[in-house]
Amino acid sequence: QSALTQPASVSGSPGQSITISCTGTSSDVGGYNYVSWYQQHPGKAPKLMIYEVSNRPSGVSNRFSGSKSGNTASLAISGLQAEDEADYYCSSYRGSSTVVVFGGGTKLTVL
Amino acid sequence: QVQLVESGGGVVQPGKSLRLSCLASGFTFTSYGVHWVRQTPGKGLEWVASISFDGNKINYRDSVKGRFTISRDNSKNTLYLQMNSLRAEDTAVYYCARDYREYQLLFSFDIWGQGTMVTVSS
């Protein structure tokens, strides 16, 4: 099993908002502000959507936002669009021999 | 444009070796840490190894320590992963990825290659 826990799937209708959670421990998510979120479409490489908990790289829509509370980080997507349908992965710096850990991924379905 | 292109994947028997390469272009390779991240078919992402911009700081996940070696040749804008004593559980798509911030290893990856498949099977 993955080091960080994400729901296996979430769904929403176009225009709606959804949130994906990512739960870790005080050794990773809760201990550092180095949580990232990636979007991956089938057969494609992951794409960075959020870094340092809540920062968006240039070119990423402001419909995507990140936050953190304690050992749980969250990715929110507002105004769902068909192209948002993809797998989403969180990651966190851990600061141990395994310096970065990923969640198991969440499949977002846009109904 | 900014890109990373992996090569060197293939089918290899357990216990054998393989070397992956990742050619960078479109950015100042010498300013960035770079990483290898793998993805088991149909499953999630797993960080493998990292190397700082100058090659002085290197990290590995526990399961590959002593078997894999990450290196870089800044004169060739190329990252490598030497994989020895390969096991079936090393079967995955291997991506090279750039750290998003210059001169630091912050383990957030903003540029990814297209991936190269490694299959370990007898």
PDB file of C-alpha atoms in Angstrom:
ATOM      1  CA  GLN A   1       0.000   0.000   0.000  1.00  0.00           C
ATOM      2  CA  SER A   2       1.035   3.589  -0.584  1.00  0.00           C
ATOM      3  CA  ALA A   3       2.549   5.809   2.073  1.00  0.00           C
ATOM      4  CA  LEU A   4      -0.121   8.491   1.613  1.00  0.00           C
ATOM      5  CA  THR A   5      -3.816   7.640   1.567  1.00  0.00           C
ATOM      6  CA  GLN A   6      -6.128   8.942  -1.145  1.00  0.00           C
ATOM      7  CA  PRO A   7      -9.653   7.887  -2.049  1.00  0.00           C
ATOM      8  CA  ALA A   8      -9.643   5.494  -4.973  1.00  0.00           C
ATOM      9  CA  SER A   9     -12.207   7.491  -6.898  1.00  0.00           C
ATOM     10  CA  VAL A  10     -14.262  10.664  -6.868  1.00  0.00           C
ATOM     11  CA  SER A  11     -16.783  11.976  -9.333  1.00  0.00           C
ATOM     12  CA  GLY A  12     -18.668  15.126 -10.144  1.00  0.00           C
ATOM     13  CA  SER A  13     -20.745  16.724 -12.831  1.00  0.00           C
ATOM     14  CA  PRO A  14     -19.522  19.498 -15.123  1.00  0.00           C
ATOM     15  CA  GLY A  15     -19.483  22.817 -13.317  1.00  0.00           C
ATOM     16  CA  GLN A  16     -19.438  21.250  -9.859  1.00  0.00           C
ATOM     17  CA  SER A  17     -16.584  21.300  -7.359  1.00  0.00           C
ATOM     18  CA  ILE A  18     -14.811  18.316  -5.865  1.00  0.00           C
ATOM     19  CA  THR A  19     -12.101  17.758  -3.278  1.00  0.00           C
ATOM     20  CA  ILE A  20      -9.508  14.995  -3.111  1.00  0.00           C
ATOM     21  CA  SER A  21      -7.885  14.255   0.227  1.00  0.00           C
ATOM     22  CA  CYS A  22      -4.374  12.991   0.916  1.00  0.00           C
ATOM     23  CA  THR A  23      -3.659  11.706   4.404  1.00  0.00           C
ATOM     24  CA  GLY A  24      -0.187  11.106   5.754  1.00  0.00           C
ATOM     25  CA  THR A  25       1.551  11.489   9.072  1.00  0.00           C
ATOM     26  CA  SER A  26       3.460  14.074  11.057  1.00  0.00           C
ATOM     27  CA  SER A  27       6.601  12.719   9.367  1.00  0.00           C
ATOM     28  CA  ASP A  28       5.497  13.815   5.920  1.00  0.00           C
ATOM     29  CA  VAL A  29       2.329  15.812   5.146  1.00  0.00           C
ATOM     30  CA  GLY A  30       1.996  17.202   8.640  1.00  0.00           C
ATOM     31  CA  GLY A  31       5.654  17.977   9.114  1.00  0.00           C
ATOM     32  CA  TYR A  32       6.520  19.856   5.940  1.00  0.00           C
ATOM     33  CA  ASN A  33       4.917  22.305   3.542  1.00  0.00           C
ATOM     34  CA  TYR A  34       6.172  20.317   0.573  1.00  0.00           C
ATOM     35  CA  VAL A  35       2.998  18.688  -0.655  1.00  0.00           C
ATOM     36  CA  SER A  36       2.513  18.444  -4.399  1.00  0.00           C
ATOM     37  CA  TRP A  37      -0.346  17.315  -6.635  1.00  0.00           C
ATOM     38  CA  TYR A  38      -0.068  15.747 -10.084  1.00  0.00           C
ATOM     39  CA  GLN A  39      -2.606  15.129 -12.820  1.00  0.00           C
ATOM     40  CA  GLN A  40      -2.114  12.146 -15.120  1.00  0.00           C
ATOM     41  CA  HIS A  41      -4.152  11.354 -18.197  1.00  0.00           C
ATOM     42  CA  PRO A  42      -4.034   7.790 -19.563  1.00  0.00           C
ATOM     43  CA  GLY A  43      -0.804   7.019 -21.336  1.00  0.00           C
ATOM     44  CA  LYS A  44       0.697  10.376 -20.443  1.00  0.00           C
ATOM     45  CA  ALA A  45       3.325  11.567 -17.999  1.00  0.00           C
ATOM     46  CA  PRO A  46       2.172  13.237 -14.778  1.00  0.00           C
ATOM     47  CA  LYS A  47       1.749  17.009 -14.767  1.00  0.00           C
ATOM     48  CA  LEU A  48       2.508  19.174 -11.744  1.00  0.00           C
ATOM     49  CA  MET A  49      -0.648  21.012 -10.644  1.00  0.00           C
ATOM     50  CA  ILE A  50       0.218  22.226  -7.136  1.00  0.00           C
ATOM     51  CA  TYR A  51       3.502  22.570  -5.254  1.00  0.00           C
ATOM     52  CA  GLU A  52       4.332  23.618  -1.696  1.00  0.00           C
ATOM     53  CA  VAL A  53       0.764  22.810  -0.588  1.00  0.00           C
ATOM     54  CA  SER A  54      -1.031  25.608  -2.387  1.00  0.00           C
ATOM     55  CA  ASN A  55       1.080  27.113  -5.185  1.00  0.00           C
ATOM     56  CA  ARG A  56       0.141  26.732  -8.827  1.00  0.00           C
ATOM     57  CA  PRO A  57       2.810  26.523 -11.528  1.00  0.00           C
ATOM     58  CA  SER A  58       2.497  28.934 -14.388  1.00  0.00           C
ATOM     59  CA  GLY A  59      -0.157  27.785 -16.844  1.00  0.00           C
ATOM     60  CA  VAL A  60      -2.254  25.766 -14.379  1.00  0.00           C
ATOM     61  CA  SER A  61      -5.846  26.915 -14.149  1.00  0.00           C
ATOM     62  CA  ASN A  62      -6.922  28.757 -11.004  1.00  0.00           C
ATOM     63  CA  ARG A  63      -9.769  26.249 -10.792  1.00  0.00           C
ATOM     64  CA  PHE A  64      -7.218  24.062  -9.034  1.00  0.00           C
ATOM     65  CA  SER A  65      -6.286  24.878  -5.450  1.00  0.00           C
ATOM     66  CA  GLY A  66      -4.477  23.128  -2.628  1.00  0.00           C
ATOM     67  CA  SER A  67      -4.587  23.293   1.143  1.00  0.00           C
ATOM     68  CA  LYS A  68      -3.457  21.410   4.221  1.00  0.00           C
ATOM     69  CA  SER A  69      -4.723  20.827   7.731  1.00  0.00           C
ATOM     70  CA  GLY A  70      -2.665  18.731  10.087  1.00  0.00           C
ATOM     71  CA  ASN A  71      -1.682  15.468   8.405  1.00  0.00           C
ATOM     72  CA  THR A  72      -4.188  15.828   5.560  1.00  0.00           C
ATOM     73  CA  ALA A  73      -3.724  17.776   2.350  1.00  0.00           C
ATOM     74  CA  SER A  74      -6.495  18.492  -0.122  1.00  0.00           C
ATOM     75  CA  LEU A  75      -6.838  19.314  -3.790  1.00  0.00           C
ATOM     76  CA  ALA A  76      -9.959  21.205  -4.795  1.00  0.00           C
ATOM     77  CA  ILE A  77     -11.173  21.544  -8.358  1.00  0.00           C
ATOM     78  CA  SER A  78     -13.931  23.989  -9.090  1.00  0.00           C
ATOM     79  CA  GLY A  79     -16.022  24.348 -12.228  1.00  0.00           C
ATOM     80  CA  LEU A  80     -15.344  20.752 -13.296  1.00  0.00           C
ATOM     81  CA  GLN A  81     -14.639  20.270 -16.985  1.00  0.00           C
ATOM     82  CA  ALA A  82     -14.478  17.123 -19.067  1.00  0.00           C
ATOM     83  CA  GLU A  83     -10.717  17.492 -19.504  1.00  0.00           C
ATOM     84  CA  ASP A  84     -10.245  17.303 -15.731  1.00  0.00           C
ATOM     85  CA  GLU A  85     -11.063  13.598 -15.879  1.00  0.00           C
ATOM     86  CA  ALA A  86      -7.758  11.964 -14.971  1.00  0.00           C
ATOM     87  CA  ASP A  87      -5.842  10.328 -12.156  1.00  0.00           C
ATOM     88  CA  TYR A  88      -4.560  12.626  -9.415  1.00  0.00           C
ATOM     89  CA  TYR A  89      -1.618  11.864  -7.160  1.00  0.00           C
ATOM     90  CA  CYS A  90      -0.363  13.669  -4.089  1.00  0.00           C
ATOM     91  CA  SER A  91       3.206  13.548  -2.858  1.00  0.00           C
ATOM     92  CA  SER A  92       5.041  14.828   0.184  1.00  0.00           C
ATOM     93  CA  TYR A  93       8.591  15.323   1.300  1.00  0.00           C
ATOM     94  CA  ARG A  94       9.339  12.945   4.142  1.00  0.00           C
ATOM     95  CA  GLY A  95      12.831  13.834   5.227  1.00  0.00           C
ATOM     96  CA  SER A  96      13.958  10.286   5.875  1.00  0.00           C
ATOM     97  CA  SER A  97      15.761   7.762   3.706  1.00  0.00           C
ATOM     98  CA  THR A  98      12.634   7.622   1.549  1.00  0.00           C
ATOM     99  CA  VAL A  99      12.673  11.345   0.962  1.00  0.00           C
ATOM    100  CA  VAL A 100       9.458  11.638  -1.029  1.00  0.00           C
ATOM    101  CA  VAL A 101       6.294   9.550  -0.866  1.00  0.00           C
ATOM    102  CA  PHE A 102       3.253   9.377  -3.109  1.00  0.00           C
ATOM    103  CA  GLY A 103      -0.383   8.616  -2.580  1.00  0.00           C
ATOM    104  CA  GLY A 104      -2.007   5.722  -4.373  1.00  0.00           C
ATOM    105  CA  GLY A 105      -3.874   7.994  -6.751  1.00  0.00           C
ATOM    106  CA  THR A 106      -7.492   9.069  -7.183  1.00  0.00           C
ATOM    107  CA  LYS A 107      -9.449   8.552 -10.368  1.00  0.00           C
ATOM    108  CA  LEU A 108     -11.625  11.569 -11.080  1.00  0.00           C
ATOM    109  CA  THR A 109     -14.645  10.900 -13.245  1.00  0.00           C
ATOM    110  CA  VAL A 110     -16.560  13.804 -14.735  1.00  0.00           C
ATOM    111  CA  LEU A 111     -20.099  12.513 -15.156  1.00  0.00           C
TER     112      LEU A 111
ATOM    113  CA  GLN B   1      10.999  23.706 -25.718  1.00  0.00           C
ATOM    114  CA  VAL B   2      11.776  22.384 -22.277  1.00  0.00           C
ATOM    115  CA  GLN B   3      11.865  18.612 -22.399  1.00  0.00           C
ATOM    116  CA  LEU B   4      13.314  15.398 -21.058  1.00  0.00           C
ATOM    117  CA  VAL B   5      13.647  12.331 -23.243  1.00  0.00           C
ATOM    118  CA  GLU B   6      14.337   8.920 -21.726  1.00  0.00           C
ATOM    119  CA  SER B   7      15.854   5.941 -23.482  1.00  0.00           C
ATOM    120  CA  GLY B   8      17.329   2.569 -22.654  1.00  0.00           C
ATOM    121  CA  GLY B   9      14.320   0.603 -21.462  1.00  0.00           C
ATOM    122  CA  GLY B  10      13.603  -2.924 -22.567  1.00  0.00           C
ATOM    123  CA  VAL B  11      13.095  -6.517 -21.493  1.00  0.00           C
ATOM    124  CA  VAL B  12      15.767  -8.009 -19.268  1.00  0.00           C
ATOM    125  CA  GLN B  13      16.126 -11.219 -17.259  1.00  0.00           C
ATOM    126  CA  PRO B  14      16.168 -11.175 -13.459  1.00  0.00           C
ATOM    127  CA  GLY B  15      19.644 -10.499 -12.116  1.00  0.00           C
ATOM    128  CA  LYS B  16      20.773  -8.661 -15.227  1.00  0.00           C
ATOM    129  CA  SER B  17      21.573  -4.977 -15.747  1.00  0.00           C
ATOM    130  CA  LEU B  18      20.194  -2.066 -17.717  1.00  0.00           C
ATOM    131  CA  ARG B  19      21.169   1.593 -18.043  1.00  0.00           C
ATOM    132  CA  LEU B  20      18.596   4.291 -18.607  1.00  0.00           C
ATOM    133  CA  SER B  21      19.443   7.701 -20.034  1.00  0.00           C
ATOM    134  CA  CYS B  22      17.543  10.978 -19.970  1.00  0.00           C
ATOM    135  CA  LEU B  23      18.524  13.787 -22.327  1.00  0.00           C
ATOM    136  CA  ALA B  24      17.519  17.288 -21.248  1.00  0.00           C
ATOM    137  CA  SER B  25      16.973  20.243 -23.549  1.00  0.00           C
ATOM    138  CA  GLY B  26      15.450  23.695 -23.503  1.00  0.00           C
ATOM    139  CA  PHE B  27      16.700  24.659 -20.051  1.00  0.00           C
ATOM    140  CA  THR B  28      19.932  25.008 -18.094  1.00  0.00           C
ATOM    141  CA  PHE B  29      20.401  21.404 -17.010  1.00  0.00           C
ATOM    142  CA  THR B  30      23.309  22.296 -14.750  1.00  0.00           C
ATOM    143  CA  SER B  31      21.014  24.388 -12.528  1.00  0.00           C
ATOM    144  CA  TYR B  32      18.496  21.717 -11.587  1.00  0.00           C
ATOM    145  CA  GLY B  33      18.268  18.588  -9.515  1.00  0.00           C
ATOM    146  CA  VAL B  34      16.783  15.657 -11.375  1.00  0.00           C
ATOM    147  CA  HIS B  35      15.038  12.480 -10.351  1.00  0.00           C
ATOM    148  CA  TRP B  36      13.884   9.065 -11.465  1.00  0.00           C
ATOM    149  CA  VAL B  37      10.288   8.132 -10.670  1.00  0.00           C
ATOM    150  CA  ARG B  38       8.689   4.837 -11.692  1.00  0.00           C
ATOM    151  CA  GLN B  39       5.161   3.657 -12.212  1.00  0.00           C
ATOM    152  CA  THR B  40       4.110   0.042 -12.122  1.00  0.00           C
ATOM    153  CA  PRO B  41       1.655  -0.766 -14.908  1.00  0.00           C
ATOM    154  CA  GLY B  42      -1.819   0.146 -13.744  1.00  0.00           C
ATOM    155  CA  LYS B  43      -0.570   1.327 -10.383  1.00  0.00           C
ATOM    156  CA  GLY B  44       0.835   4.363  -8.706  1.00  0.00           C
ATOM    157  CA  LEU B  45       3.971   6.436  -8.724  1.00  0.00           C
ATOM    158  CA  GLU B  46       7.102   5.603  -6.757  1.00  0.00           C
ATOM    159  CA  TRP B  47      10.150   7.789  -6.317  1.00  0.00           C
ATOM    160  CA  VAL B  48      13.402   5.939  -7.096  1.00  0.00           C
ATOM    161  CA  ALA B  49      16.411   8.248  -6.880  1.00  0.00           C
ATOM    162  CA  SER B  50      17.511  11.867  -6.967  1.00  0.00           C
ATOM    163  CA  ILE B  51      20.672  13.807  -7.734  1.00  0.00           C
ATOM    164  CA  SER B  52      21.414  17.455  -7.038  1.00  0.00           C
ATOM    165  CA  PHE B  53      22.335  19.979  -9.717  1.00  0.00           C
ATOM    166  CA  ASP B  54      26.046  19.477  -9.087  1.00  0.00           C
ATOM    167  CA  GLY B  55      25.902  15.750  -8.383  1.00  0.00           C
ATOM    168  CA  ASN B  56      27.017  16.149  -4.789  1.00  0.00           C
ATOM    169  CA  LYS B  57      23.769  15.052  -3.141  1.00  0.00           C
ATOM    170  CA  ILE B  58      22.231  11.706  -4.022  1.00  0.00           C
ATOM    171  CA  ASN B  59      19.281   9.841  -2.520  1.00  0.00           C
ATOM    172  CA  TYR B  60      17.784   6.390  -3.201  1.00  0.00           C
ATOM    173  CA  ARG B  61      14.707   4.581  -2.030  1.00  0.00           C
ATOM    174  CA  ASP B  62      15.618   1.711   0.259  1.00  0.00           C
ATOM    175  CA  SER B  63      14.575  -1.060  -2.142  1.00  0.00           C
ATOM    176  CA  VAL B  64      17.103   0.001  -4.804  1.00  0.00           C
ATOM    177  CA  LYS B  65      20.046   0.981  -2.587  1.00  0.00           C
ATOM    178  CA  GLY B  66      23.127  -0.987  -3.538  1.00  0.00           C
ATOM    179  CA  ARG B  67      21.594  -2.036  -6.868  1.00  0.00           C
ATOM    180  CA  PHE B  68      20.843   1.235  -8.693  1.00  0.00           C
ATOM    181  CA  THR B  69      23.198   4.151  -9.321  1.00  0.00           C
ATOM    182  CA  ILE B  70      22.052   7.598 -10.395  1.00  0.00           C
ATOM    183  CA  SER B  71      24.532   9.890 -12.117  1.00  0.00           C
ATOM    184  CA  ARG B  72      24.643  12.857 -14.435  1.00  0.00           C
ATOM    185  CA  ASP B  73      26.948  14.241 -17.109  1.00  0.00           C
ATOM    186  CA  ASN B  74      26.373  17.976 -17.183  1.00  0.00           C
ATOM    187  CA  SER B  75      28.548  18.349 -20.270  1.00  0.00           C
ATOM    188  CA  LYS B  76      26.067  16.145 -22.134  1.00  0.00           C
ATOM    189  CA  ASN B  77      22.877  17.387 -20.425  1.00  0.00           C
ATOM    190  CA  THR B  78      22.170  13.774 -19.559  1.00  0.00           C
ATOM    191  CA  LEU B  79      20.921  11.908 -16.499  1.00  0.00           C
ATOM    192  CA  TYR B  80      21.551   8.190 -16.047  1.00  0.00           C
ATOM    193  CA  LEU B  81      20.231   5.321 -13.986  1.00  0.00           C
ATOM    194  CA  GLN B  82      22.384   2.209 -13.858  1.00  0.00           C
ATOM    195  CA  MET B  83      20.229  -0.680 -12.697  1.00  0.00           C
ATOM    196  CA  ASN B  84      21.945  -3.876 -11.594  1.00  0.00           C
ATOM    197  CA  SER B  85      20.615  -7.118 -10.102  1.00  0.00           C
ATOM    198  CA  LEU B  86      17.191  -6.384 -11.508  1.00  0.00           C
ATOM    199  CA  ARG B  87      14.141  -8.014  -9.963  1.00  0.00           C
ATOM    200  CA  ALA B  88      10.634  -8.652 -11.238  1.00  0.00           C
ATOM    201  CA  GLU B  89       9.351  -5.949  -8.889  1.00  0.00           C
ATOM    202  CA  ASP B  90      11.487  -3.371 -10.719  1.00  0.00           C
ATOM    203  CA  THR B  91       9.198  -3.756 -13.738  1.00  0.00           C
ATOM    204  CA  ALA B  92       7.734  -0.317 -14.397  1.00  0.00           C
ATOM    205  CA  VAL B  93       7.691   2.737 -16.599  1.00  0.00           C
ATOM    206  CA  TYR B  94      10.643   4.866 -15.550  1.00  0.00           C
ATOM    207  CA  TYR B  95      10.316   8.629 -15.797  1.00  0.00           C
ATOM    208  CA  CYS B  96      13.010  11.215 -15.372  1.00  0.00           C
ATOM    209  CA  ALA B  97      11.766  14.438 -13.845  1.00  0.00           C
ATOM    210  CA  ARG B  98      13.138  17.853 -13.042  1.00  0.00           C
ATOM    211  CA  ASP B  99      12.952  19.425  -9.612  1.00  0.00           C
ATOM    212  CA  TYR B 100      10.907  22.587  -9.882  1.00  0.00           C
ATOM    213  CA  ARG B 101      13.346  24.922  -8.120  1.00  0.00           C
ATOM    214  CA  GLU B 102      16.862  25.722  -9.245  1.00  0.00           C
ATOM    215  CA  TYR B 103      19.801  24.629  -7.114  1.00  0.00           C
ATOM    216  CA  GLN B 104      17.654  22.775  -4.590  1.00  0.00           C
ATOM    217  CA  LEU B 105      16.197  19.310  -4.144  1.00  0.00           C
ATOM    218  CA  LEU B 106      12.643  19.921  -3.001  1.00  0.00           C
ATOM    219  CA  PHE B 107      11.213  16.732  -4.528  1.00  0.00           C
ATOM    220  CA  SER B 108       8.452  18.346  -6.525  1.00  0.00           C
ATOM    221  CA  PHE B 109       8.667  17.556 -10.206  1.00  0.00           C
ATOM    222  CA  ASP B 110       7.669  20.119 -12.813  1.00  0.00           C
ATOM    223  CA  ILE B 111       9.016  18.619 -16.034  1.00  0.00           C
ATOM    224  CA  TRP B 112       8.642  14.923 -16.856  1.00  0.00           C
ATOM    225  CA  GLY B 113       9.875  12.800 -19.707  1.00  0.00           C
ATOM    226  CA  GLN B 114       7.601  10.496 -21.652  1.00  0.00           C
ATOM    227  CA  GLY B 115       8.849   7.453 -19.774  1.00  0.00           C
ATOM    228  CA  THR B 116      10.677   4.288 -20.788  1.00  0.00           C
ATOM    229  CA  MET B 117       9.370   0.808 -19.998  1.00  0.00           C
ATOM    230  CA  VAL B 118      11.541  -1.676 -18.138  1.00  0.00           C
ATOM    231  CA  THR B 119      10.326  -5.278 -17.978  1.00  0.00           C
ATOM    232  CA  VAL B 120      12.180  -7.779 -15.823  1.00  0.00           C
ATOM    233  CA  SER B 121      11.143 -11.278 -16.791  1.00  0.00           C
ATOM    234  CA  SER B 122      12.669 -14.639 -17.526  1.00  0.00           C
TER     235      SER B 122
END
